Amino acid sequence: DLEGLVEANASVAGLEIGDQLSVYNLVEAILLPSGAEACAAAARVMSGSQEAFVAAMNQRARELSLNDTQFKNPTGLPEEGHVSTARDMARLFWQACQDKRFLSIAGKSSALIDRSSAGRQPLILNSTYMHKFDENPAFMDRVLAGKSGFTGDEQCQTTLFLKDWRPYILVTLGCPTVDPQSSQAVQDQVSLINSLIKDFRK
């Protein structure tokens, strides 16, 4: 599950060999810090191999009419032919958010994973996105869930939020950056959502 991730400069959650997690914890490790090792582990546990899981992902994409999406791996790392569109990502995120467990995790700022079974300290998982709204009460009941991503020199971001008490999904893809810490796609979304919510408050 860890093979090749360091070489690919992948984001990891900090899981170690011997950790024993529930599937719920594994999803937390995927959604909050974008743990590539958690993606690989989930694929293996759910389908027996990453290849089989990718086949299942593409089958589900067809079922959801994501006609411009093709998955090549479970981590989201760059790979020839691994493509999607903003429309497809919005449809996919909306579908995922219909599951209350997914919505709960994707709406968290952080989570704590108990690793006492392996004799290790708990692992703190921090969201790459949702913490930005913690200290702003105007956002807290309107930004429901979000997921950010970084591949190579581009960033992406998807957010579920409320305006006029109706749910909307905002997707940003292909935001150019040479610094994964700059979070430009995240900042763009924060600015736009803030503007929309301010319009609502008026």
Coordinates of C-alpha atoms in Angstrom, one line a residue:
D1 CA 0.0 0.0 0.0
L2 CA 3.0 2.3 0.6
E3 CA 4.9 1.3 -2.5
G4 CA 5.9 4.2 -4.8
L5 CA 4.1 6.9 -2.9
V6 CA 7.2 8.7 -1.6
E7 CA 8.6 8.7 -5.2
A8 CA 5.4 10.1 -6.5
N9 CA 5.4 12.9 -3.9
A10 CA 1.9 11.7 -2.8
S11 CA 0.0 13.1 0.1
V12 CA -0.2 10.6 3.0
A13 CA -2.2 10.3 6.2
G14 CA 0.6 8.9 8.2
L15 CA -0.6 5.3 8.5
E16 CA 2.0 2.6 9.3
I17 CA 2.4 -1.1 8.7
G18 CA 0.5 -2.9 11.5
D19 CA -2.2 -0.2 12.0
Q20 CA -5.7 -1.8 12.3
L21 CA -8.5 0.5 11.2
S22 CA -12.2 0.4 10.6
V23 CA -13.3 1.2 7.0
Y24 CA -14.8 4.4 8.5
N25 CA -11.4 5.4 9.8
L26 CA -9.9 4.5 6.4
V27 CA -12.3 6.9 4.7
E28 CA -11.4 9.6 7.2
A29 CA -7.7 9.0 6.3
I30 CA -8.7 9.4 2.6
L31 CA -10.9 12.4 2.8
L32 CA -9.3 14.6 5.4
P33 CA -5.5 14.6 4.6
S34 CA -5.8 13.0 1.2
G35 CA -4.0 9.9 2.3
A36 CA -2.8 8.0 -0.8
E37 CA -1.8 5.0 1.3
A38 CA -5.3 4.9 2.7
C39 CA -6.7 4.9 -0.9
A40 CA -4.4 2.0 -1.8
A41 CA -5.4 0.0 1.3
A42 CA -9.1 0.6 0.8
A43 CA -8.8 -0.5 -2.8
R44 CA -7.1 -3.7 -1.7
V45 CA -9.5 -4.5 1.1
M46 CA -12.6 -3.7 -0.9
S47 CA -11.7 -5.4 -4.2
G48 CA -8.6 -7.5 -3.7
S49 CA -6.3 -5.2 -5.8
Q50 CA -6.0 -1.7 -7.0
E51 CA -6.7 -2.8 -10.6
A52 CA -10.0 -4.5 -9.6
F53 CA -11.0 -1.5 -7.6
V54 CA -10.3 0.9 -10.5
A55 CA -12.5 -1.4 -12.7
A56 CA -15.3 -1.0 -10.1
M57 CA -14.7 2.8 -10.0
N58 CA -15.2 3.0 -13.8
Q59 CA -18.2 0.8 -13.7
R60 CA -19.8 3.1 -11.0
A61 CA -18.9 6.1 -13.1
R62 CA -20.8 4.7 -16.0
E63 CA -23.8 4.0 -13.8
L64 CA -23.8 7.6 -12.7
S65 CA -23.5 8.8 -16.3
L66 CA -20.1 10.3 -15.7
N67 CA -19.4 10.1 -19.4
D68 CA -16.3 12.3 -19.4
T69 CA -14.5 10.5 -16.5
Q70 CA -12.0 7.6 -16.7
F71 CA -10.1 6.4 -13.6
K72 CA -6.7 4.8 -13.9
N73 CA -5.8 4.5 -10.2
P74 CA -7.5 4.9 -6.8
T75 CA -5.3 7.7 -5.5
G76 CA -5.8 10.5 -8.0
L77 CA -2.1 10.7 -8.8
P78 CA -1.4 11.8 -12.4
E79 CA -1.6 9.0 -15.0
E80 CA -2.2 9.0 -18.7
G81 CA -5.9 8.7 -19.4
H82 CA -6.9 9.5 -15.8
V83 CA -9.4 12.3 -16.6
S84 CA -12.6 14.0 -15.5
T85 CA -14.6 17.3 -15.8
A86 CA -16.0 19.8 -13.4
R87 CA -19.6 18.6 -14.3
D88 CA -18.7 15.0 -13.6
M89 CA -16.9 15.8 -10.3
A90 CA -20.0 17.8 -9.2
R91 CA -22.3 14.9 -10.0
L92 CA -19.9 12.4 -8.2
F93 CA -19.6 14.6 -5.1
W94 CA -23.3 15.2 -4.9
Q95 CA -23.9 11.4 -5.1
A96 CA -21.4 10.7 -2.4
C97 CA -22.9 13.4 -0.1
Q98 CA -26.2 11.5 -0.2
D99 CA -24.5 9.1 2.2
K100 CA -24.6 10.7 5.7
R101 CA -21.4 8.9 6.7
F102 CA -19.5 10.4 3.8
L103 CA -21.1 13.8 4.4
S104 CA -20.1 13.7 8.1
I105 CA -16.5 12.9 7.3
A106 CA -16.1 15.4 4.4
G107 CA -17.5 18.1 6.7
K108 CA -15.0 17.5 9.5
S109 CA -12.0 19.7 10.3
S110 CA -10.1 16.9 12.0
A111 CA -10.4 13.4 13.3
L112 CA -8.5 11.1 15.8
I113 CA -7.7 7.5 14.9
D114 CA -7.2 5.1 17.7
R115 CA -4.1 2.9 17.0
S116 CA -3.7 1.4 20.5
S117 CA -4.1 -2.1 19.0
A118 CA -0.7 -1.6 17.4
G119 CA 0.8 0.0 20.5
R120 CA 0.9 3.4 18.9
Q121 CA -0.3 6.9 19.8
P122 CA -3.5 8.1 18.2
L123 CA -3.2 9.6 14.8
I124 CA -4.5 13.1 14.2
L125 CA -6.0 13.7 10.8
N126 CA -6.5 17.3 9.6
S127 CA -8.6 18.3 6.7
T128 CA -6.8 20.1 3.9
Y129 CA -9.8 22.4 3.6
M130 CA -12.6 22.5 6.1
H131 CA -10.5 24.0 9.0
K132 CA -10.5 27.3 7.0
F133 CA -14.1 27.8 8.2
D134 CA -13.7 26.9 11.9
E135 CA -13.3 30.5 13.1
N136 CA -16.0 32.1 10.9
P137 CA -19.5 31.5 12.3
A138 CA -21.0 32.8 9.0
F139 CA -19.5 29.8 7.2
M140 CA -20.0 27.1 9.8
D141 CA -23.6 26.2 9.1
R142 CA -23.3 26.9 5.3
V143 CA -20.2 25.1 4.2
L144 CA -21.2 21.4 4.6
A145 CA -18.4 19.4 3.1
G146 CA -15.3 19.8 0.9
K147 CA -12.4 18.0 -0.7
S148 CA -9.2 19.4 -2.1
G149 CA -6.5 17.8 -4.2
F150 CA -3.1 18.6 -5.7
T151 CA -1.4 16.8 -8.6
G152 CA 1.9 18.0 -10.1
D153 CA 1.4 21.7 -10.8
E154 CA -2.4 21.9 -10.5
Q155 CA -4.9 22.0 -7.7
C156 CA -8.6 21.1 -7.6
Q157 CA -11.3 21.7 -5.0
T158 CA -15.0 20.6 -4.6
T159 CA -17.3 22.1 -2.0
L160 CA -20.9 21.5 -0.9
F161 CA -22.4 24.7 0.5
L162 CA -25.8 26.4 1.2
K163 CA -27.1 29.6 -0.4
D164 CA -30.6 30.7 0.3
W165 CA -30.8 27.4 2.2
R166 CA -30.4 25.5 -1.0
P167 CA -27.4 23.1 -1.6
Y168 CA -24.8 24.0 -4.3
I169 CA -21.6 22.3 -5.4
L170 CA -18.6 24.4 -6.5
V171 CA -15.8 22.7 -8.4
T172 CA -12.4 24.2 -9.3
L173 CA -10.1 22.2 -11.6
G174 CA -6.7 22.9 -13.1
C175 CA -5.8 25.8 -10.8
P176 CA -2.1 26.3 -11.7
T177 CA 0.5 26.4 -8.9
V178 CA 4.0 25.3 -8.4
D179 CA 3.6 25.2 -4.6
P180 CA 1.3 22.6 -3.1
Q181 CA 1.3 24.7 0.1
S182 CA -0.1 27.8 -1.7
S183 CA -3.7 26.3 -1.8
Q184 CA -4.7 28.8 -4.5
A185 CA -7.7 26.6 -5.6
V186 CA -8.8 26.5 -2.0
Q187 CA -8.4 30.3 -1.6
D188 CA -10.4 30.9 -4.8
Q189 CA -13.3 28.8 -3.5
V190 CA -13.2 30.5 -0.1
S191 CA -13.4 33.9 -1.7
L192 CA -16.2 32.9 -4.0
I193 CA -18.3 31.2 -1.3
N194 CA -17.8 34.1 1.0
S195 CA -19.0 36.5 -1.6
L196 CA -22.1 34.4 -2.3
I197 CA -22.9 34.0 1.4
K198 CA -22.5 37.8 1.9
D199 CA -24.9 38.4 -0.9
F200 CA -27.4 36.0 0.9
R201 CA -27.0 37.9 4.2
K202 CA -27.9 41.2 2.5

